JSON list of N, CA and C in Angstrom, two decimals:
[
{"chain": "A", "resi": 13, "resn": "MET", "atom": "N", "xyz": [0.84, -1.17, 0.00]},
{"chain": "A", "resi": 13, "resn": "MET", "atom": "CA", "xyz": [0.00, 0.00, 0.00]},
{"chain": "A", "resi": 13, "resn": "MET", "atom": "C", "xyz": [0.89, 1.24, 0.00]},
{"chain": "A", "resi": 14, "resn": "HIS", "atom": "N", "xyz": [0.45, 2.27, -0.70]},
{"chain": "A", "resi": 14, "resn": "HIS", "atom": "CA", "xyz": [1.19, 3.53, -0.72]},
{"chain": "A", "resi": 14, "resn": "HIS", "atom": "C", "xyz": [0.34, 4.61, -0.08]},
{"chain": "A", "resi": 15, "resn": "SER", "atom": "N", "xyz": [0.96, 5.44, 0.71]},
{"chain": "A", "resi": 15, "resn": "SER", "atom": "CA", "xyz": [0.25, 6.56, 1.33]},
{"chain": "A", "resi": 15, "resn": "SER", "atom": "C", "xyz": [0.05, 7.65, 0.29]},
{"chain": "A", "resi": 16, "resn": "LYS", "atom": "N", "xyz": [-0.70, 8.67, 0.65]},
{"chain": "A", "resi": 16, "resn": "LYS", "atom": "CA", "xyz": [-0.95, 9.81, -0.25]},
{"chain": "A", "resi": 16, "resn": "LYS", "atom": "C", "xyz": [0.34, 10.54, -0.59]},
{"chain": "A", "resi": 17, "resn": "THR", "atom": "N", "xyz": [1.35, 10.39, 0.24]},
{"chain": "A", "resi": 17, "resn": "THR", "atom": "CA", "xyz": [2.63, 11.07, 0.00]},
{"chain": "A", "resi": 17, "resn": "THR", "atom": "C", "xyz": [3.56, 10.27, -0.90]},
{"chain": "A", "resi": 18, "resn": "GLY", "atom": "N", "xyz": [3.19, 9.04, -1.26]},
{"chain": "A", "resi": 18, "resn": "GLY", "atom": "CA", "xyz": [4.02, 8.24, -2.15]},
{"chain": "A", "resi": 18, "resn": "GLY", "atom": "C", "xyz": [4.93, 7.25, -1.46]},
{"chain": "A", "resi": 19, "resn": "TYR", "atom": "N", "xyz": [4.95, 7.27, -0.12]},
{"chain": "A", "resi": 19, "resn": "TYR", "atom": "CA", "xyz": [5.78, 6.32, 0.61]},
{"chain": "A", "resi": 19, "resn": "TYR", "atom": "C", "xyz": [5.04, 4.99, 0.76]},
{"chain": "A", "resi": 20, "resn": "GLY", "atom": "N", "xyz": [5.78, 3.88, 0.62]},
{"chain": "A", "resi": 20, "resn": "GLY", "atom": "CA", "xyz": [5.19, 2.57, 0.85]},
{"chain": "A", "resi": 20, "resn": "GLY", "atom": "C", "xyz": [4.89, 2.41, 2.32]},
{"chain": "A", "resi": 21, "resn": "ARG", "atom": "N", "xyz": [3.77, 1.77, 2.64]},
{"chain": "A", "resi": 21, "resn": "ARG", "atom": "CA", "xyz": [3.38, 1.53, 4.04]},
{"chain": "A", "resi": 21, "resn": "ARG", "atom": "C", "xyz": [2.77, 0.15, 4.15]},
{"chain": "A", "resi": 22, "resn": "PHE", "atom": "N", "xyz": [2.79, -0.39, 5.35]},
{"chain": "A", "resi": 22, "resn": "PHE", "atom": "CA", "xyz": [2.10, -1.64, 5.60]},
{"chain": "A", "resi": 22, "resn": "PHE", "atom": "C", "xyz": [1.65, -1.69, 7.04]},
{"chain": "A", "resi": 23, "resn": "ALA", "atom": "N", "xyz": [0.67, -2.55, 7.31]},
{"chain": "A", "resi": 23, "resn": "ALA", "atom": "CA", "xyz": [0.14, -2.69, 8.66]},
{"chain": "A", "resi": 23, "resn": "ALA", "atom": "C", "xyz": [0.95, -3.74, 9.41]},
{"chain": "A", "resi": 24, "resn": "ALA", "atom": "N", "xyz": [1.36, -3.39, 10.58]},
{"chain": "A", "resi": 24, "resn": "ALA", "atom": "CA", "xyz": [2.09, -4.31, 11.45]},
{"chain": "A", "resi": 24, "resn": "ALA", "atom": "C", "xyz": [1.12, -4.86, 12.50]},
{"chain": "A", "resi": 25, "resn": "LYS", "atom": "N", "xyz": [1.67, -5.41, 13.52]},
{"chain": "A", "resi": 25, "resn": "LYS", "atom": "CA", "xyz": [0.88, -5.95, 14.62]},
{"chain": "A", "resi": 25, "resn": "LYS", "atom": "C", "xyz": [-0.12, -4.91, 15.14]},
{"chain": "A", "resi": 26, "resn": "HIS", "atom": "N", "xyz": [-1.32, -5.33, 15.38]},
{"chain": "A", "resi": 26, "resn": "HIS", "atom": "CA", "xyz": [-2.39, -4.49, 15.92]},
{"chain": "A", "resi": 26, "resn": "HIS", "atom": "C", "xyz": [-2.79, -3.36, 14.97]},
{"chain": "A", "resi": 27, "resn": "GLY", "atom": "N", "xyz": [-2.52, -3.51, 13.68]},
{"chain": "A", "resi": 27, "resn": "GLY", "atom": "CA", "xyz": [-2.95, -2.55, 12.68]},
{"chain": "A", "resi": 27, "resn": "GLY", "atom": "C", "xyz": [-2.15, -1.26, 12.62]},
{"chain": "A", "resi": 28, "resn": "GLN", "atom": "N", "xyz": [-1.06, -1.18, 13.36]},
{"chain": "A", "resi": 28, "resn": "GLN", "atom": "CA", "xyz": [-0.22, 0.02, 13.32]},
{"chain": "A", "resi": 28, "resn": "GLN", "atom": "C", "xyz": [0.45, 0.12, 11.95]},
{"chain": "A", "resi": 29, "resn": "MET", "atom": "N", "xyz": [0.34, 1.28, 11.30]},
{"chain": "A", "resi": 29, "resn": "MET", "atom": "CA", "xyz": [0.95, 1.48, 9.99]},
{"chain": "A", "resi": 29, "resn": "MET", "atom": "C", "xyz": [2.42, 1.86, 10.14]},
{"chain": "A", "resi": 30, "resn": "ILE", "atom": "N", "xyz": [3.25, 1.25, 9.29]},
{"chain": "A", "resi": 30, "resn": "ILE", "atom": "CA", "xyz": [4.69, 1.49, 9.32]},
{"chain": "A", "resi": 30, "resn": "ILE", "atom": "C", "xyz": [5.14, 1.92, 7.93]},
{"chain": "A", "resi": 31, "resn": "ASP", "atom": "N", "xyz": [5.99, 2.95, 7.87]},
{"chain": "A", "resi": 31, "resn": "ASP", "atom": "CA", "xyz": [6.58, 3.35, 6.59]},
{"chain": "A", "resi": 31, "resn": "ASP", "atom": "C", "xyz": [7.62, 2.31, 6.20]},
{"chain": "A", "resi": 32, "resn": "ALA", "atom": "N", "xyz": [7.50, 1.79, 4.98]},
{"chain": "A", "resi": 32, "resn": "ALA", "atom": "CA", "xyz": [8.36, 0.70, 4.53]},
{"chain": "A", "resi": 32, "resn": "ALA", "atom": "C", "xyz": [9.84, 1.10, 4.52]},
{"chain": "A", "resi": 33, "resn": "HIS", "atom": "N", "xyz": [10.15, 2.32, 4.13]},
{"chain": "A", "resi": 33, "resn": "HIS", "atom": "CA", "xyz": [11.56, 2.74, 4.09]},
{"chain": "A", "resi": 33, "resn": "HIS", "atom": "C", "xyz": [12.15, 2.84, 5.49]},
{"chain": "A", "resi": 34, "resn": "ARG", "atom": "N", "xyz": [11.36, 3.25, 6.46]},
{"chain": "A", "resi": 34, "resn": "ARG", "atom": "CA", "xyz": [11.86, 3.33, 7.84]},
{"chain": "A", "resi": 34, "resn": "ARG", "atom": "C", "xyz": [12.10, 1.92, 8.40]},
{"chain": "A", "resi": 35, "resn": "TYR", "atom": "N", "xyz": [11.22, 0.98, 8.06]},
{"chain": "A", "resi": 35, "resn": "TYR", "atom": "CA", "xyz": [11.39, -0.39, 8.51]},
{"chain": "A", "resi": 35, "resn": "TYR", "atom": "C", "xyz": [12.62, -1.03, 7.85]},
{"chain": "A", "resi": 36, "resn": "SER", "atom": "N", "xyz": [12.82, -0.76, 6.57]},
{"chain": "A", "resi": 36, "resn": "SER", "atom": "CA", "xyz": [13.99, -1.28, 5.86]},
{"chain": "A", "resi": 36, "resn": "SER", "atom": "C", "xyz": [15.27, -0.74, 6.50]},
{"chain": "A", "resi": 37, "resn": "TYR", "atom": "N", "xyz": [15.29, 0.56, 6.80]},
{"chain": "A", "resi": 37, "resn": "TYR", "atom": "CA", "xyz": [16.46, 1.15, 7.46]},
{"chain": "A", "resi": 37, "resn": "TYR", "atom": "C", "xyz": [16.72, 0.45, 8.79]},
{"chain": "A", "resi": 38, "resn": "PHE", "atom": "N", "xyz": [15.66, 0.25, 9.57]},
{"chain": "A", "resi": 38, "resn": "PHE", "atom": "CA", "xyz": [15.78, -0.41, 10.86]},
{"chain": "A", "resi": 38, "resn": "PHE", "atom": "C", "xyz": [16.37, -1.81, 10.72]},
{"chain": "A", "resi": 39, "resn": "LEU", "atom": "N", "xyz": [15.89, -2.59, 9.77]},
{"chain": "A", "resi": 39, "resn": "LEU", "atom": "CA", "xyz": [16.39, -3.96, 9.58]},
{"chain": "A", "resi": 39, "resn": "LEU", "atom": "C", "xyz": [17.87, -3.97, 9.20]},
{"chain": "A", "resi": 40, "resn": "ALA", "atom": "N", "xyz": [18.29, -3.02, 8.38]},
{"chain": "A", "resi": 40, "resn": "ALA", "atom": "CA", "xyz": [19.67, -3.00, 7.89]},
{"chain": "A", "resi": 40, "resn": "ALA", "atom": "C", "xyz": [20.66, -2.33, 8.82]},
{"chain": "A", "resi": 41, "resn": "HIS", "atom": "N", "xyz": [20.20, -1.27, 9.51]},
{"chain": "A", "resi": 41, "resn": "HIS", "atom": "CA", "xyz": [21.13, -0.44, 10.27]},
{"chain": "A", "resi": 41, "resn": "HIS", "atom": "C", "xyz": [20.83, -0.35, 11.76]},
{"chain": "A", "resi": 42, "resn": "GLY", "atom": "N", "xyz": [19.70, -0.87, 12.18]},
{"chain": "A", "resi": 42, "resn": "GLY", "atom": "CA", "xyz": [19.31, -0.74, 13.58]},
{"chain": "A", "resi": 42, "resn": "GLY", "atom": "C", "xyz": [18.36, 0.45, 13.76]},
{"chain": "A", "resi": 43, "resn": "ALA", "atom": "N", "xyz": [18.13, 0.77, 15.00]},
{"chain": "A", "resi": 43, "resn": "ALA", "atom": "CA", "xyz": [17.18, 1.83, 15.32]},
{"chain": "A", "resi": 43, "resn": "ALA", "atom": "C", "xyz": [17.58, 3.17, 14.69]},
{"chain": "A", "resi": 44, "resn": "ILE", "atom": "N", "xyz": [16.58, 3.90, 14.25]},
{"chain": "A", "resi": 44, "resn": "ILE", "atom": "CA", "xyz": [16.81, 5.23, 13.71]},
{"chain": "A", "resi": 44, "resn": "ILE", "atom": "C", "xyz": [17.13, 6.14, 14.89]},
{"chain": "A", "resi": 45, "resn": "PRO", "atom": "N", "xyz": [18.26, 6.83, 14.84]},
{"chain": "A", "resi": 45, "resn": "PRO", "atom": "CA", "xyz": [18.62, 7.69, 15.96]},
{"chain": "A", "resi": 45, "resn": "PRO", "atom": "C", "xyz": [17.51, 8.72, 16.25]},
{"chain": "A", "resi": 46, "resn": "GLY", "atom": "N", "xyz": [17.28, 8.97, 17.50]},
{"chain": "A", "resi": 46, "resn": "GLY", "atom": "CA", "xyz": [16.21, 9.88, 17.93]},
{"chain": "A", "resi": 46, "resn": "GLY", "atom": "C", "xyz": [16.25, 11.22, 17.21]},
{"chain": "A", "resi": 47, "resn": "GLY", "atom": "N", "xyz": [15.09, 11.67, 16.77]},
{"chain": "A", "resi": 47, "resn": "GLY", "atom": "CA", "xyz": [14.96, 12.97, 16.14]},
{"chain": "A", "resi": 47, "resn": "GLY", "atom": "C", "xyz": [15.40, 13.03, 14.69]},
{"chain": "A", "resi": 48, "resn": "LEU", "atom": "N", "xyz": [15.80, 11.91, 14.10]},
{"chain": "A", "resi": 48, "resn": "LEU", "atom": "CA", "xyz": [16.26, 11.93, 12.70]},
{"chain": "A", "resi": 48, "resn": "LEU", "atom": "C", "xyz": [15.22, 11.34, 11.76]},
{"chain": "A", "resi": 49, "resn": "ASP", "atom": "N", "xyz": [15.25, 11.80, 10.52]},
{"chain": "A", "resi": 49, "resn": "ASP", "atom": "CA", "xyz": [14.43, 11.27, 9.43]},
{"chain": "A", "resi": 49, "resn": "ASP", "atom": "C", "xyz": [15.25, 10.24, 8.67]},
{"chain": "A", "resi": 50, "resn": "VAL", "atom": "N", "xyz": [14.59, 9.47, 7.82]},
{"chain": "A", "resi": 50, "resn": "VAL", "atom": "CA", "xyz": [15.29, 8.58, 6.90]},
{"chain": "A", "resi": 50, "resn": "VAL", "atom": "C", "xyz": [15.19, 9.19, 5.51]},
{"chain": "A", "resi": 51, "resn": "HIS", "atom": "N", "xyz": [16.34, 9.52, 4.94]},
{"chain": "A", "resi": 51, "resn": "HIS", "atom": "CA", "xyz": [16.44, 10.20, 3.65]},
{"chain": "A", "resi": 51, "resn": "HIS", "atom": "C", "xyz": [16.72, 9.19, 2.55]},
{"chain": "A", "resi": 52, "resn": "HIS", "atom": "N", "xyz": [16.04, 9.35, 1.41]},
{"chain": "A", "resi": 52, "resn": "HIS", "atom": "CA", "xyz": [16.28, 8.51, 0.23]},
{"chain": "A", "resi": 52, "resn": "HIS", "atom": "C", "xyz": [17.34, 9.19, -0.64]},
{"chain": "A", "resi": 53, "resn": "THR", "atom": "N", "xyz": [18.52, 8.64, -0.71]},
{"chain": "A", "resi": 53, "resn": "THR", "atom": "CA", "xyz": [19.57, 9.24, -1.53]},
{"chain": "A", "resi": 53, "resn": "THR", "atom": "C", "xyz": [19.26, 9.11, -3.02]},
{"chain": "A", "resi": 54, "resn": "CYS", "atom": "N", "xyz": [18.40, 8.16, -3.37]},
{"chain": "A", "resi": 54, "resn": "CYS", "atom": "CA", "xyz": [18.02, 7.95, -4.77]},
{"chain": "A", "resi": 54, "resn": "CYS", "atom": "C", "xyz": [16.83, 8.83, -5.18]},
{"chain": "A", "resi": 55, "resn": "HIS", "atom": "N", "xyz": [16.22, 9.50, -4.21]},
{"chain": "A", "resi": 55, "resn": "HIS", "atom": "CA", "xyz": [15.09, 10.40, -4.45]},
{"chain": "A", "resi": 55, "resn": "HIS", "atom": "C", "xyz": [13.83, 9.69, -4.91]},
{"chain": "A", "resi": 56, "resn": "VAL", "atom": "N", "xyz": [13.70, 8.40, -4.63]},
{"chain": "A", "resi": 56, "resn": "VAL", "atom": "CA", "xyz": [12.51, 7.63, -5.00]},
{"chain": "A", "resi": 56, "resn": "VAL", "atom": "C", "xyz": [11.80, 7.25, -3.70]},
{"chain": "A", "resi": 57, "resn": "ARG", "atom": "N", "xyz": [10.65, 7.85, -3.46]},
{"chain": "A", "resi": 57, "resn": "ARG", "atom": "CA", "xyz": [9.96, 7.66, -2.18]},
{"chain": "A", "resi": 57, "resn": "ARG", "atom": "C", "xyz": [9.58, 6.21, -1.89]},
{"chain": "A", "resi": 58, "resn": "ARG", "atom": "N", "xyz": [9.31, 5.43, -2.90]},
{"chain": "A", "resi": 58, "resn": "ARG", "atom": "CA", "xyz": [8.92, 4.04, -2.67]},
{"chain": "A", "resi": 58, "resn": "ARG", "atom": "C", "xyz": [10.11, 3.10, -2.48]},
{"chain": "A", "resi": 59, "resn": "CYS", "atom": "N", "xyz": [11.31, 3.60, -2.66]},
{"chain": "A", "resi": 59, "resn": "CYS", "atom": "CA", "xyz": [12.51, 2.77, -2.54]},
{"chain": "A", "resi": 59, "resn": "CYS", "atom": "C", "xyz": [12.71, 2.31, -1.10]},
{"chain": "A", "resi": 60, "resn": "VAL", "atom": "N", "xyz": [13.08, 1.05, -0.95]},
{"chain": "A", "resi": 60, "resn": "VAL", "atom": "CA", "xyz": [13.38, 0.49, 0.38]},
{"chain": "A", "resi": 60, "resn": "VAL", "atom": "C", "xyz": [14.77, -0.15, 0.42]},
{"chain": "A", "resi": 61, "resn": "ARG", "atom": "N", "xyz": [15.60, 0.12, -0.59]},
{"chain": "A", "resi": 61, "resn": "ARG", "atom": "CA", "xyz": [16.95, -0.45, -0.61]},
{"chain": "A", "resi": 61, "resn": "ARG", "atom": "C", "xyz": [17.78, 0.19, 0.49]},
{"chain": "A", "resi": 62, "resn": "PRO", "atom": "N", "xyz": [18.28, -0.60, 1.43]},
{"chain": "A", "resi": 62, "resn": "PRO", "atom": "CA", "xyz": [19.02, -0.05, 2.57]},
{"chain": "A", "resi": 62, "resn": "PRO", "atom": "C", "xyz": [20.20, 0.83, 2.16]},
{"chain": "A", "resi": 63, "resn": "GLU", "atom": "N", "xyz": [20.85, 0.51, 1.04]},
{"chain": "A", "resi": 63, "resn": "GLU", "atom": "CA", "xyz": [22.00, 1.32, 0.62]},
{"chain": "A", "resi": 63, "resn": "GLU", "atom": "C", "xyz": [21.57, 2.69, 0.08]},
{"chain": "A", "resi": 64, "resn": "HIS", "atom": "N", "xyz": [20.28, 2.90, -0.13]},
{"chain": "A", "resi": 64, "resn": "HIS", "atom": "CA", "xyz": [19.76, 4.19, -0.60]},
{"chain": "A", "resi": 64, "resn": "HIS", "atom": "C", "xyz": [19.19, 5.02, 0.54]},
{"chain": "A", "resi": 65, "resn": "LEU", "atom": "N", "xyz": [19.25, 4.51, 1.74]},
{"chain": "A", "resi": 65, "resn": "LEU", "atom": "CA", "xyz": [18.63, 5.18, 2.90]},
{"chain": "A", "resi": 65, "resn": "LEU", "atom": "C", "xyz": [19.70, 5.61, 3.90]},
{"chain": "A", "resi": 66, "resn": "ARG", "atom": "N", "xyz": [19.53, 6.82, 4.43]},
{"chain": "A", "resi": 66, "resn": "ARG", "atom": "CA", "xyz": [20.44, 7.26, 5.48]},
{"chain": "A", "resi": 66, "resn": "ARG", "atom": "C", "xyz": [19.68, 8.16, 6.45]},
{"chain": "A", "resi": 67, "resn": "ALA", "atom": "N", "xyz": [20.10, 8.15, 7.68]},
{"chain": "A", "resi": 67, "resn": "ALA", "atom": "CA", "xyz": [19.48, 8.98, 8.70]},
{"chain": "A", "resi": 67, "resn": "ALA", "atom": "C", "xyz": [20.02, 10.40, 8.59]},
{"chain": "A", "resi": 68, "resn": "THR", "atom": "N", "xyz": [19.11, 11.38, 8.56]},
{"chain": "A", "resi": 68, "resn": "THR", "atom": "CA", "xyz": [19.49, 12.78, 8.47]},
{"chain": "A", "resi": 68, "resn": "THR", "atom": "C", "xyz": [18.62, 13.61, 9.40]},
{"chain": "A", "resi": 69, "resn": "SER", "atom": "N", "xyz": [19.04, 14.83, 9.65]},
{"chain": "A", "resi": 69, "resn": "SER", "atom": "CA", "xyz": [18.21, 15.74, 10.43]},
{"chain": "A", "resi": 69, "resn": "SER", "atom": "C", "xyz": [17.01, 16.16, 9.59]},
{"chain": "A", "resi": 70, "resn": "ARG", "atom": "N", "xyz": [15.97, 16.61, 10.24]},
{"chain": "A", "resi": 70, "resn": "ARG", "atom": "CA", "xyz": [14.78, 17.06, 9.54]},
{"chain": "A", "resi": 70, "resn": "ARG", "atom": "C", "xyz": [15.12, 18.23, 8.61]},
{"chain": "A", "resi": 71, "resn": "SER", "atom": "N", "xyz": [15.94, 19.17, 9.08]},
{"chain": "A", "resi": 71, "resn": "SER", "atom": "CA", "xyz": [16.27, 20.34, 8.24]},
{"chain": "A", "resi": 71, "resn": "SER", "atom": "C", "xyz": [17.06, 19.92, 7.00]},
{"chain": "A", "resi": 72, "resn": "GLU", "atom": "N", "xyz": [17.97, 18.96, 7.15]},
{"chain": "A", "resi": 72, "resn": "GLU", "atom": "CA", "xyz": [18.73, 18.48, 5.99]},
{"chain": "A", "resi": 72, "resn": "GLU", "atom": "C", "xyz": [17.81, 17.77, 5.00]},
{"chain": "A", "resi": 73, "resn": "ASN", "atom": "N", "xyz": [16.90, 16.97, 5.51]},
{"chain": "A", "resi": 73, "resn": "ASN", "atom": "CA", "xyz": [15.98, 16.24, 4.66]},
{"chain": "A", "resi": 73, "resn": "ASN", "atom": "C", "xyz": [15.07, 17.22, 3.90]},
{"chain": "A", "resi": 74, "resn": "LEU", "atom": "N", "xyz": [14.57, 18.24, 4.59]},
{"chain": "A", "resi": 74, "resn": "LEU", "atom": "CA", "xyz": [13.70, 19.22, 3.93]},
{"chain": "A", "resi": 74, "resn": "LEU", "atom": "C", "xyz": [14.47, 20.04, 2.90]},
{"chain": "A", "resi": 75, "resn": "SER", "atom": "N", "xyz": [15.72, 20.35, 3.19]},
{"chain": "A", "resi": 75, "resn": "SER", "atom": "CA", "xyz": [16.55, 21.08, 2.22]},
{"chain": "A", "resi": 75, "resn": "SER", "atom": "C", "xyz": [16.73, 20.27, 0.95]},
{"chain": "A", "resi": 76, "resn": "GLU", "atom": "N", "xyz": [17.00, 18.97, 1.10]},
{"chain": "A", "resi": 76, "resn": "GLU", "atom": "CA", "xyz": [17.13, 18.09, -0.06]},
{"chain": "A", "resi": 76, "resn": "GLU", "atom": "C", "xyz": [15.83, 18.03, -0.85]},
{"chain": "A", "resi": 77, "resn": "ARG", "atom": "N", "xyz": [14.71, 18.01, -0.14]},
{"chain": "A", "resi": 77, "resn": "ARG", "atom": "CA", "xyz": [13.42, 17.94, -0.80]},
{"chain": "A", "resi": 77, "resn": "ARG", "atom": "C", "xyz": [13.18, 19.19, -1.65]},
{"chain": "A", "resi": 78, "resn": "LYS", "atom": "N", "xyz": [13.54, 20.36, -1.13]},
{"chain": "A", "resi": 78, "resn": "LYS", "atom": "CA", "xyz": [13.37, 21.61, -1.89]},
{"chain": "A", "resi": 78, "resn": "LYS", "atom": "C", "xyz": [14.19, 21.58, -3.16]},
{"chain": "A", "resi": 79, "resn": "VAL", "atom": "N", "xyz": [15.39, 21.01, -3.09]},
{"chain": "A", "resi": 79, "resn": "VAL", "atom": "CA", "xyz": [16.24, 20.92, -4.28]},
{"chain": "A", "resi": 79, "resn": "VAL", "atom": "C", "xyz": [15.57, 20.01, -5.31]},
{"chain": "A", "resi": 80, "resn": "ARG", "atom": "N", "xyz": [14.95, 18.92, -4.83]},
{"chain": "A", "resi": 80, "resn": "ARG", "atom": "CA", "xyz": [14.29, 17.97, -5.73]},
{"chain": "A", "resi": 80, "resn": "ARG", "atom": "C", "xyz": [12.92, 18.46, -6.19]},
{"chain": "A", "resi": 81, "resn": "ARG", "atom": "N", "xyz": [12.33, 19.39, -5.42]},
{"chain": "A", "resi": 81, "resn": "ARG", "atom": "CA", "xyz": [11.01, 19.98, -5.72]},
{"chain": "A", "resi": 81, "resn": "ARG", "atom": "C", "xyz": [9.88, 18.97, -5.73]},
{"chain": "A", "resi": 82, "resn": "TYR", "atom": "N", "xyz": [9.83, 18.13, -4.70]},
{"chain": "A", "resi": 82, "resn": "TYR", "atom": "CA", "xyz": [8.65, 17.28, -4.49]},
{"chain": "A", "resi": 82, "resn": "TYR", "atom": "C", "xyz": [8.33, 17.20, -3.05]}
]
């Protein structure tokens, strides 16, 4: 399933929705450090390849988004 924002999502235990890219990052790298977003270096919101994901600050992630204009 894809959310309105284009990110892949799925229902986990008890119906809690999880962003697929955040779960992929967690499986490959461990817990996402507190207060950080998961940034797609490939700029494809549906991508879940761990090598395309990195933890960044919210301001850095938003700056990248403005450059990409989506």
